[in-house]
Coordinates of C-alpha atoms in Angstrom, one line a residue:
M123 CA 0.0 0.0 0.0
P124 CA 1.3 3.5 -0.7
P125 CA 2.5 4.8 2.6
I126 CA 1.1 8.0 4.1
T127 CA 3.8 9.5 6.2
R128 CA 1.9 12.1 8.1
P129 CA -1.6 11.8 9.7
H130 CA -4.4 14.1 8.6
I131 CA -6.7 16.0 11.0
L132 CA -9.7 14.4 9.4
F133 CA -8.8 10.9 10.6
G134 CA -8.1 11.2 14.2
P135 CA -8.1 13.2 17.4
D136 CA -5.3 15.6 18.4
T137 CA -3.3 15.1 15.2
P138 CA -1.0 17.7 13.9
D139 CA -2.1 20.4 11.5
P140 CA -2.8 19.0 8.0
M141 CA 0.3 18.4 6.1
Q142 CA 0.8 17.4 2.5
L143 CA 0.4 13.6 2.2
E144 CA 3.4 12.0 0.7
T145 CA 2.7 8.8 -1.3
A146 CA 4.8 6.3 -3.1
V147 CA 3.6 3.3 -5.1
S148 CA 5.4 0.3 -3.7
A149 CA 7.6 -1.6 -6.2
R150 CA 6.9 -4.9 -4.2
S151 CA 4.6 -7.2 -6.1
Q152 CA 4.7 -10.2 -3.8
S153 CA 5.2 -11.2 -0.2
R154 CA 6.1 -14.4 1.5
Y155 CA 4.6 -17.2 3.5
C156 CA 6.2 -18.5 6.6
Y157 CA 5.6 -21.0 9.5
R158 CA 4.4 -19.8 12.8
F159 CA 6.2 -22.8 14.3
P160 CA 9.1 -23.5 11.8
D161 CA 10.8 -26.1 14.0
L162 CA 7.6 -28.3 13.7
A163 CA 7.3 -27.8 10.0
M164 CA 11.0 -28.9 9.5
N165 CA 10.4 -32.2 11.3
D166 CA 10.4 -35.1 8.8
R167 CA 7.4 -36.6 10.7
V168 CA 5.2 -33.5 10.9
G169 CA 1.6 -34.3 10.0
C170 CA 2.3 -38.0 9.6
F171 CA 0.3 -40.5 11.6
A172 CA 2.3 -42.6 14.1
G173 CA 4.1 -45.5 12.4
T174 CA 3.3 -44.4 8.9
T175 CA 5.3 -43.0 6.0
P176 CA 4.1 -39.8 4.3
A177 CA 2.6 -41.9 1.5
E178 CA 0.7 -44.0 4.0
T179 CA -0.6 -40.9 5.8
F180 CA -1.7 -39.6 2.5
A181 CA -3.6 -42.8 1.8
R182 CA -5.4 -42.6 5.2
L183 CA -6.4 -39.0 4.5
K184 CA -7.8 -39.9 1.2
A185 CA -9.7 -42.8 2.7
F186 CA -11.2 -40.6 5.3
E187 CA -12.4 -38.0 2.8
E188 CA -14.0 -40.7 0.6
D189 CA -15.8 -42.3 3.6
S190 CA -17.0 -38.9 4.8
R191 CA -18.9 -38.0 1.7
T192 CA -22.2 -39.6 2.7
P193 CA -22.2 -38.7 6.4
L194 CA -21.3 -35.0 5.8
G195 CA -23.7 -34.6 2.9
V196 CA -26.9 -35.5 4.7
L197 CA -26.6 -33.4 7.9
P198 CA -29.3 -30.8 8.7
A199 CA -28.5 -27.1 8.7
M200 CA -27.3 -25.7 12.0
P201 CA -27.8 -21.9 12.0
M202 CA -25.7 -19.8 14.3
R203 CA -26.4 -16.4 16.0
L204 CA -24.6 -14.3 13.3
P205 CA -26.0 -13.2 10.0
P206 CA -24.4 -14.5 6.8
V207 CA -22.4 -11.4 6.0
Y208 CA -19.7 -12.6 8.4
T209 CA -19.1 -15.6 6.2
Y210 CA -18.3 -13.5 3.2
F211 CA -16.6 -10.7 5.0
G212 CA -14.2 -13.4 6.2
Q213 CA -13.7 -14.6 2.6
F214 CA -12.9 -11.0 1.5
V215 CA -10.4 -10.7 4.3
N216 CA -8.8 -14.0 3.4
H217 CA -8.4 -12.8 -0.2
D218 CA -6.8 -9.6 1.1
I219 CA -4.3 -11.5 3.1
S220 CA -3.4 -14.4 0.9
A221 CA -3.1 -15.1 -2.8
P222 CA -1.0 -18.2 -3.1
V223 CA 1.1 -19.0 -6.2
G224 CA 3.0 -22.2 -6.4
D225 CA 2.4 -25.5 -8.2
V226 CA 4.0 -28.8 -8.9
I227 CA 7.6 -28.2 -9.9
T228 CA 9.1 -31.1 -11.8
R229 CA 12.9 -31.5 -12.4
P230 CA 13.4 -33.9 -15.2
D231 CA 17.0 -34.5 -14.1
K232 CA 15.8 -36.0 -10.9
P233 CA 14.4 -39.5 -10.5
K234 CA 11.5 -38.1 -8.3
A235 CA 9.6 -34.9 -8.8
V236 CA 10.2 -32.0 -6.5
E237 CA 6.7 -30.8 -5.6
V238 CA 5.5 -27.6 -4.2
I239 CA 1.8 -27.8 -3.5
V240 CA -0.6 -25.9 -4.1
S241 CA -2.0 -22.9 -5.9
T242 CA -5.6 -21.8 -5.7
E243 CA -6.4 -24.3 -8.4
P244 CA -4.3 -27.2 -7.2
P245 CA -3.4 -29.9 -9.6
G246 CA -1.2 -32.4 -7.9
L247 CA -3.1 -32.7 -4.6
D248 CA -3.3 -36.4 -5.3
R249 CA 0.5 -36.8 -5.1
A250 CA 1.8 -38.6 -2.0
R251 CA 5.2 -36.9 -1.9
R252 CA 5.8 -33.5 -0.4
A253 CA 8.6 -31.0 -0.4
T254 CA 10.7 -29.9 2.4
A255 CA 9.7 -26.8 4.4
E256 CA 12.6 -24.9 2.9
T257 CA 11.5 -25.8 -0.7
I258 CA 7.9 -24.8 0.1
L259 CA 8.9 -21.4 1.5
K260 CA 11.3 -20.8 -1.4
H261 CA 8.8 -21.4 -4.2
F262 CA 5.4 -20.8 -2.6
V263 CA 4.7 -17.0 -2.8
N264 CA 1.9 -14.6 -1.9
E265 CA 0.7 -12.3 -4.7
Q266 CA -0.8 -10.0 -2.1
A267 CA 2.2 -7.7 -1.7
D268 CA 1.0 -6.0 1.5
P269 CA -1.5 -8.3 3.3
L270 CA -4.4 -6.4 4.9
S271 CA -3.7 -3.2 3.1
L272 CA -6.7 -3.6 0.7
D273 CA -4.5 -4.5 -2.3
S274 CA -7.4 -6.8 -3.2
L275 CA -9.5 -3.7 -3.6
Y276 CA -7.1 -1.1 -4.9
G277 CA -4.4 -3.1 -6.7
E278 CA -1.4 -0.7 -7.2
G279 CA -3.7 2.3 -7.5
P280 CA -4.6 4.7 -10.4
D281 CA -0.9 5.4 -11.0
S282 CA 0.0 1.8 -11.7
A283 CA 2.2 0.9 -14.6
D284 CA -0.2 -1.9 -15.3
P285 CA -2.9 -0.7 -17.8
K286 CA -5.3 -3.3 -16.5
T287 CA -5.1 -1.8 -13.0
R288 CA -5.5 1.8 -14.4
K289 CA -8.7 0.6 -16.0
L290 CA -10.2 0.2 -12.6
Y291 CA -10.3 3.9 -12.1
E292 CA -11.9 7.0 -13.6
A293 CA -9.9 9.5 -15.5
D294 CA -9.8 11.8 -12.5
G295 CA -7.3 9.4 -10.9
K296 CA -9.4 9.2 -7.7
R297 CA -12.6 7.3 -8.1
F298 CA -13.3 3.7 -9.1
R299 CA -15.2 3.1 -12.3
L300 CA -18.7 1.7 -11.8
G301 CA -21.0 -0.3 -13.9
V302 CA -24.8 -0.4 -13.8
T303 CA -27.1 -3.4 -13.5
R304 CA -29.4 -4.3 -16.4
R305 CA -33.0 -5.2 -16.7
E306 CA -33.5 -8.9 -17.5
D307 CA -35.6 -9.7 -20.5
D308 CA -39.2 -10.4 -19.7
Q309 CA -38.9 -13.7 -21.6
V310 CA -36.6 -15.1 -19.0
F311 CA -39.4 -14.9 -16.5
L312 CA -42.1 -16.0 -18.9
D313 CA -40.0 -19.1 -19.7
I314 CA -40.3 -20.1 -16.0
Q315 CA -44.0 -19.2 -15.9
K316 CA -43.5 -16.0 -13.8
D317 CA -45.1 -12.6 -14.4
P318 CA -42.3 -10.1 -15.0
G319 CA -44.5 -7.4 -13.5
L320 CA -44.3 -9.1 -10.1
V321 CA -40.5 -9.1 -10.0
Y322 CA -38.9 -6.5 -7.7
R323 CA -36.1 -4.6 -9.4
E324 CA -33.4 -2.3 -8.2
T325 CA -33.5 -0.1 -11.3
G326 CA -30.3 1.9 -11.8
A327 CA -28.4 0.0 -9.1
R328 CA -24.6 0.0 -9.4
D329 CA -22.5 -3.0 -10.3
I330 CA -18.8 -3.7 -10.8
V331 CA -17.6 -3.2 -14.4
R332 CA -17.6 -6.4 -16.4
A333 CA -16.0 -6.6 -19.8
D334 CA -14.6 -9.3 -22.1
G335 CA -15.6 -12.1 -19.7
T336 CA -13.7 -10.5 -16.9
P337 CA -14.7 -8.5 -13.8
L338 CA -12.8 -5.2 -13.7
I339 CA -11.6 -5.6 -10.1
A340 CA -8.2 -5.9 -8.5
D341 CA -8.7 -9.5 -7.3
H342 CA -10.9 -11.6 -9.5
R343 CA -11.6 -14.1 -6.7
N344 CA -13.9 -11.4 -5.3
D345 CA -16.3 -12.2 -8.1
E346 CA -16.4 -16.0 -7.5
N347 CA -19.8 -15.7 -5.8
L348 CA -22.4 -13.0 -5.8
V349 CA -22.2 -12.1 -2.1
V350 CA -18.5 -11.4 -2.0
S351 CA -18.9 -9.6 -5.4
Q352 CA -21.5 -7.3 -3.9
L353 CA -19.4 -6.8 -0.8
H354 CA -16.5 -5.8 -3.0
L355 CA -18.8 -3.4 -4.8
A356 CA -19.9 -1.9 -1.5
L357 CA -16.3 -1.1 -0.6
V358 CA -15.8 0.5 -4.1
L359 CA -18.8 2.7 -3.4
F360 CA -17.5 3.5 0.1
H361 CA -14.2 4.6 -1.4
N362 CA -16.0 6.9 -3.9
K363 CA -17.9 8.4 -1.0
A364 CA -14.7 9.0 0.8
I365 CA -13.4 10.9 -2.2
G366 CA -16.5 13.0 -2.3
R367 CA -15.9 14.0 1.3
L368 CA -12.2 14.7 0.9
E369 CA -11.5 16.0 -2.6
G370 CA -11.9 19.7 -1.7
K371 CA -9.3 19.4 1.0
F372 CA -6.3 18.4 -1.1
A373 CA -4.4 20.1 -3.9
T374 CA -3.9 17.0 -6.1
A375 CA -5.7 13.9 -7.1
K376 CA -2.8 11.8 -5.9
E377 CA -3.1 13.3 -2.4
C378 CA -6.8 12.9 -2.3
F379 CA -6.7 9.3 -3.4
A380 CA -4.1 8.4 -0.8
A381 CA -6.1 10.1 1.9
A382 CA -9.3 8.2 0.9
R383 CA -7.5 4.9 0.8
Q384 CA -6.0 5.5 4.2
L385 CA -9.5 6.4 5.6
V386 CA -11.1 3.3 4.0
T387 CA -8.3 1.1 5.3
L388 CA -8.8 2.4 8.9
H389 CA -12.5 1.6 8.7
Y390 CA -11.7 -1.8 7.3
H391 CA -9.2 -2.6 10.1
W392 CA -11.7 -1.4 12.7
L393 CA -14.3 -3.9 11.3
I394 CA -11.9 -6.7 11.3
L395 CA -10.7 -6.2 14.9
H396 CA -13.8 -4.9 16.6
D397 CA -16.7 -6.6 14.8
F398 CA -15.5 -9.6 12.8
L399 CA -12.9 -11.1 15.2
R400 CA -14.7 -9.8 18.3
N401 CA -17.8 -11.8 17.3
L402 CA -16.0 -15.0 16.1
L403 CA -12.8 -15.6 18.1
S404 CA -12.8 -17.6 21.3
R405 CA -13.1 -15.3 24.3
S406 CA -9.8 -16.6 25.6
A407 CA -8.1 -15.0 22.6
L408 CA -9.9 -11.8 23.1
A409 CA -8.8 -11.3 26.8
T410 CA -5.8 -9.1 25.8
P411 CA -6.7 -5.9 24.0
W412 CA -5.5 -5.8 20.4
G413 CA -3.0 -3.0 21.0
E414 CA -1.5 -4.8 24.0
R415 CA -0.8 -8.2 22.4
P416 CA 2.9 -8.9 22.4
P417 CA 4.7 -8.6 19.1
T418 CA 5.1 -11.9 17.2
K419 CA 8.4 -13.0 15.8
L420 CA 7.0 -13.1 12.3
A421 CA 8.7 -11.0 9.6
P422 CA 6.8 -8.0 8.1
R423 CA 4.2 -9.0 5.5
A424 CA 4.8 -12.8 6.2
V425 CA 1.7 -14.9 6.4
P426 CA 1.9 -18.2 8.4
L427 CA 0.8 -21.3 6.5
E428 CA -0.8 -22.6 9.7
F429 CA -3.2 -19.6 9.3
T430 CA -4.0 -19.7 5.7
T431 CA -4.1 -23.5 5.4
A432 CA -6.0 -24.4 8.5
A433 CA -7.0 -21.8 11.2
F434 CA -8.6 -19.3 8.9
R435 CA -10.5 -21.8 6.8
F436 CA -13.4 -22.1 9.2
G437 CA -15.6 -20.1 6.8
H438 CA -16.4 -23.1 4.6
S439 CA -18.5 -24.5 7.5
M440 CA -20.4 -21.2 7.8
V441 CA -21.8 -21.3 4.3
G442 CA -25.5 -21.9 4.1
A443 CA -27.5 -23.7 1.4
F444 CA -30.1 -20.8 1.0
Y445 CA -30.1 -17.1 1.9
D446 CA -32.6 -14.4 2.6
F447 CA -31.0 -12.5 -0.2
N448 CA -33.6 -9.9 -1.3
A449 CA -37.3 -9.4 -1.9
N450 CA -37.2 -11.9 -4.9
F451 CA -35.2 -14.6 -3.1
S452 CA -36.3 -15.2 0.4
R453 CA -38.8 -17.4 2.3
G454 CA -42.1 -17.3 0.4
A455 CA -40.8 -14.9 -2.2
Y456 CA -42.1 -14.9 -5.7
L457 CA -39.0 -16.1 -7.6
G458 CA -37.2 -18.0 -5.0
P459 CA -39.5 -19.0 -2.1
E460 CA -36.7 -21.0 -0.4
G461 CA -34.2 -18.1 -0.7
A462 CA -31.2 -17.7 -3.0
S463 CA -29.4 -21.0 -3.4
L464 CA -25.6 -21.4 -3.1
Q465 CA -25.6 -22.6 -6.7
Q466 CA -27.3 -19.4 -7.9
L467 CA -24.8 -17.3 -6.0
F468 CA -22.0 -19.0 -8.0
D469 CA -23.9 -18.7 -11.3
F470 CA -24.5 -14.9 -11.1
T471 CA -20.8 -14.0 -11.6
T472 CA -18.8 -12.9 -14.6
H473 CA -17.2 -16.3 -14.9
K474 CA -20.6 -17.9 -15.3
N475 CA -21.9 -14.9 -17.3
M476 CA -24.9 -14.6 -15.0
G477 CA -25.8 -18.2 -15.7
Q478 CA -26.4 -17.6 -19.4
G479 CA -24.5 -18.4 -22.6
G480 CA -23.5 -16.1 -25.3
A481 CA -20.3 -14.2 -26.1
K482 CA -21.5 -10.8 -24.7
T483 CA -20.4 -10.2 -21.1
L484 CA -23.5 -9.4 -19.1
Q485 CA -23.9 -7.1 -16.1
L486 CA -25.8 -8.3 -13.0
P487 CA -29.6 -8.3 -13.5
D488 CA -31.3 -5.7 -11.3
H489 CA -33.5 -8.3 -9.6
W490 CA -30.4 -9.9 -8.2
V491 CA -29.0 -6.9 -6.3
I492 CA -28.3 -7.9 -2.7
D493 CA -30.4 -6.4 0.2
W494 CA -27.7 -5.7 2.8
D495 CA -30.4 -5.1 5.4
R496 CA -31.5 -8.7 5.1
M497 CA -28.0 -10.1 4.9
T498 CA -26.7 -8.2 7.9
R499 CA -29.5 -8.0 10.4
A500 CA -29.3 -10.1 13.5
T501 CA -33.0 -11.0 13.3
G502 CA -32.2 -13.2 10.3
A503 CA -29.9 -15.3 12.3
G504 CA -31.2 -18.7 13.4
T505 CA -33.7 -18.8 10.5
I506 CA -33.2 -18.9 6.7
G507 CA -30.2 -16.8 5.8
G508 CA -28.2 -17.1 9.0
A509 CA -24.6 -18.2 9.0
E510 CA -24.1 -21.9 9.8
K511 CA -22.3 -23.1 12.9
I512 CA -18.6 -23.8 12.7
D513 CA -18.4 -27.5 12.8
L514 CA -18.4 -30.5 10.4
T515 CA -21.8 -29.6 8.9
F516 CA -21.5 -28.3 5.4
A517 CA -24.0 -27.1 2.9
P518 CA -24.2 -29.9 0.3
D519 CA -22.9 -27.8 -2.5
M520 CA -19.8 -26.9 -0.4
L521 CA -18.7 -30.5 -0.5
N522 CA -18.2 -29.9 -4.2
A523 CA -15.7 -27.5 -5.7
M524 CA -18.3 -24.9 -6.7
G525 CA -17.2 -21.9 -8.6
M526 CA -13.9 -23.5 -9.6
K527 CA -12.8 -25.1 -12.9
H528 CA -12.3 -28.9 -13.2
A529 CA -14.2 -29.6 -10.0
V530 CA -14.0 -33.4 -10.6
E531 CA -10.3 -33.3 -10.9
H532 CA -9.7 -31.2 -7.8
G533 CA -12.1 -33.0 -5.5
S534 CA -14.2 -31.6 -2.6
I535 CA -13.5 -28.8 -0.2
L536 CA -12.8 -31.4 2.4
F537 CA -10.3 -33.3 0.2
R538 CA -8.5 -30.1 -0.8
N539 CA -8.3 -28.8 2.8
L540 CA -6.9 -32.1 4.2
M541 CA -4.4 -32.4 1.4
R542 CA -3.3 -28.8 1.6
G543 CA -2.4 -29.4 5.3
F544 CA -0.5 -32.5 4.4
H545 CA 1.5 -31.0 1.6
R546 CA 2.2 -27.8 3.4
R547 CA 3.6 -29.7 6.4
I548 CA 1.0 -28.4 8.9
P549 CA 1.3 -30.1 12.3
F550 CA -1.7 -32.0 13.8
G551 CA -4.1 -29.8 15.7
Q552 CA -3.3 -31.4 19.0
V553 CA 0.4 -30.3 18.5
L554 CA -0.6 -26.7 17.7
A555 CA -2.8 -26.5 20.7
A556 CA 0.0 -27.6 23.0
E557 CA 2.3 -25.0 21.5
Y558 CA 0.0 -22.4 22.8
G559 CA -0.1 -24.0 26.2
L560 CA -3.7 -25.2 25.7
D561 CA -5.0 -28.6 26.7
P562 CA -5.6 -30.5 23.4
L563 CA -8.9 -32.1 22.8
E564 CA -9.1 -35.7 23.9
A565 CA -10.0 -38.5 21.5
D566 CA -13.5 -38.6 22.9
D567 CA -13.9 -34.9 22.1
I568 CA -12.9 -35.5 18.5
R569 CA -15.2 -38.5 18.3
A570 CA -18.1 -36.5 19.6
A571 CA -17.5 -33.6 17.2
L572 CA -17.6 -35.9 14.2
P573 CA -21.0 -36.8 12.6
D574 CA -22.2 -40.2 13.6
G575 CA -23.6 -41.1 10.1
H576 CA -22.9 -44.4 8.4
I577 CA -20.5 -44.3 5.4
D578 CA -22.5 -46.6 3.2
G579 CA -25.8 -47.7 4.6
P580 CA -26.9 -48.8 8.1
Q581 CA -24.8 -51.9 8.2
S582 CA -21.5 -50.0 7.4
K583 CA -19.2 -48.3 9.8
T584 CA -19.9 -44.8 11.1
L585 CA -17.5 -41.9 10.3
R586 CA -16.5 -41.9 13.9
E587 CA -15.4 -45.6 13.7
V588 CA -13.5 -44.9 10.5
A589 CA -11.7 -42.0 12.1
A590 CA -10.7 -44.2 15.1
D591 CA -9.5 -46.9 12.8
L592 CA -7.3 -44.4 10.9
G593 CA -5.8 -43.0 14.0
M594 CA -7.4 -39.6 13.5
L595 CA -9.0 -39.2 16.9
R596 CA -5.6 -38.7 18.6
E597 CA -3.7 -37.2 15.6
T598 CA -6.1 -34.9 13.8
P599 CA -5.2 -32.8 10.8
A600 CA -5.2 -29.2 11.9
W601 CA -8.1 -27.9 9.7
L602 CA -10.3 -30.8 10.9
Y603 CA -9.2 -30.4 14.5
F604 CA -10.1 -26.7 14.5
L605 CA -13.6 -27.5 13.3
C606 CA -13.9 -30.1 16.1
E607 CA -12.5 -27.6 18.6
A608 CA -15.1 -25.0 17.6
R609 CA -17.9 -27.6 17.9
Q610 CA -16.9 -29.0 21.3
L611 CA -15.6 -25.9 23.1
E612 CA -17.6 -23.1 21.6
G613 CA -20.8 -24.8 20.5
G614 CA -20.1 -23.9 16.9
E615 CA -20.7 -20.2 17.6
R616 CA -17.0 -19.2 17.7
V617 CA -13.7 -20.4 16.5
G618 CA -11.9 -22.6 19.1
P619 CA -9.0 -21.3 21.3
A620 CA -6.1 -22.8 19.4
A621 CA -7.3 -21.6 16.0
S622 CA -8.2 -18.2 17.5
Q623 CA -4.7 -17.7 18.8
I624 CA -3.2 -18.4 15.4
I625 CA -5.7 -16.0 13.7
A626 CA -5.1 -13.3 16.3
D627 CA -1.3 -13.7 16.1
T628 CA -1.4 -13.4 12.3
I629 CA -3.8 -10.5 11.8
V630 CA -2.5 -8.4 14.7
G631 CA 1.1 -9.3 13.7
L632 CA 0.5 -8.0 10.2
M633 CA -1.0 -4.8 11.5
Q634 CA 1.8 -4.3 14.0
H635 CA 4.2 -4.1 11.1
M636 CA 2.1 -1.7 9.1
P637 CA 2.9 2.0 9.9
T638 CA -0.6 3.0 8.6
S639 CA -2.6 0.3 10.3
I640 CA -5.3 1.1 12.9
L641 CA -2.9 -0.2 15.6
N642 CA -0.2 2.4 14.7
F643 CA -2.1 5.3 13.0
C644 CA -2.4 8.3 15.5
G645 CA -0.8 6.1 18.2
G646 CA -3.6 3.5 17.8
T647 CA -6.3 5.9 19.0
W648 CA -8.4 6.1 15.8
H649 CA -12.1 5.4 16.1
P650 CA -14.9 5.5 13.5
R651 CA -16.3 8.5 15.3
H652 CA -13.2 10.5 14.0
S653 CA -14.2 9.8 10.4
P654 CA -16.0 12.2 8.1
L655 CA -18.0 9.2 6.9
K656 CA -21.0 8.7 9.3
D657 CA -24.5 7.5 9.2
G658 CA -25.9 10.0 11.7
D659 CA -24.7 8.0 14.7
D660 CA -22.1 10.0 16.6
D661 CA -20.1 6.8 17.3
G662 CA -19.6 6.3 13.6
L663 CA -19.7 3.2 11.4
T664 CA -18.8 0.7 14.1
S665 CA -20.1 -2.5 12.5
I666 CA -20.1 -4.3 9.2
R667 CA -23.8 -3.7 8.9
K668 CA -23.5 0.0 9.4
L669 CA -20.7 0.4 6.9
L670 CA -22.4 -1.6 4.2
M671 CA -25.7 0.1 4.6
F672 CA -24.0 3.5 4.5
A673 CA -21.9 2.5 1.4
V674 CA -24.8 1.6 -0.8
K675 CA -27.2 4.3 0.3
D676 CA -28.2 6.8 -2.5
T677 CA -25.9 5.3 -5.1
H678 CA -28.5 4.4 -7.8
I679 CA -28.4 6.4 -11.0

């Protein structure tokens, strides 16, 4: 992120007189991954079941995934207290922290392949060999140059040398370009025996720009489903509103853009620490105020693989099968009486061209605009549209690789998460818990957290019995362990204590190294009440709900 060397009076209390903001576009295009516990990752036996070779451990993990498909696919929904926006805000944050690049590297001069696994589309996950920790860290890089600096929203900014990045912005060098939703042809509704006149439309609602089969956004992953796409759009609108409040106070477009980006980033960091994490992490990890947590030994901009591979992947469990999405897709609604399905949310993206064929790239139809009031209000939790509990219950479509190419080749979410942990040399969850001085879950706890369904009919073994036979009750892959931990210790309402510590260490550690983060800006005293962007509440935009509602208000054309 372009650094701002002097604070501005608009953003905080008791700051110096306004000074010219100095900006510089960073030349860094990538950052690195690391291990939170490098000594564990370098152990040849890390992540291997007792008495097994890496290949035998791989075989056990694959067997568990295959046996889990039926038990995990028939479980009832388990809504939690939080609305679904937390699921997708977490996805946005994950994209802003981590964009992994690294694939299978084969050396023809060697008898065995040297493999670095995996990228976001991971061929090679069915390979039983894995690289050393040193090789992984050398070849596995993070395309987010400055994690948590909103690179996923801004890219390198309007002054980027990349013409594709410059296309994100208006000619004024300050505002994002915006698209407009379209009115769907009446015939589309007539074909499904629906009256077009009864469809609720958000005429003139904004959309991200879509052209040539591509969303014009900095991180294309933020258009892989409709909710995260609309969340990205809301932050685009929020930035443009920040420009509107600030542009008369700066001499140049460059200074104004830098100030707006800083302001948006401060709001974003506030929401991460004081809404998202405050509502989802274990209370034991929240006992120490954010600004008082001891510094980690992690290098600046380095993201631990224990975080991105296991601890922060709890959101997959929070995905629901249906959502109270808007007036057209909610319980009893005219078009979608069950709500908006997960499949539909993946279809209404640029990649799927709004679920339609043809060469012309389509904008979002105006009857599919998200209603943030429905998706963020607490009254929706516990009914249709609430986030799902953090456990081993998955929406059926989440067990498939929805929204990704070659789904059959890549396998299910469960398969990919288990294999990522194996190939990236992540220790078992019990080991990571012990590193934090926590009492690991007992075998009975893991057993109780697993679904008790049969793998192939009533005469077959249960998934709990399979896990016991494979040795997974006492040595549990970290991602699976963290879901069990959330289920047993937090009732599925929060992330468990070990995963929470890794998440807090990572996010706070990244912010501690950022001079312009909310922990460092104005001595860590910034609060949304200091912002010029407010909704009428003197305390400011203190929640995800408040910010999203403010961002989209009065933005139709």
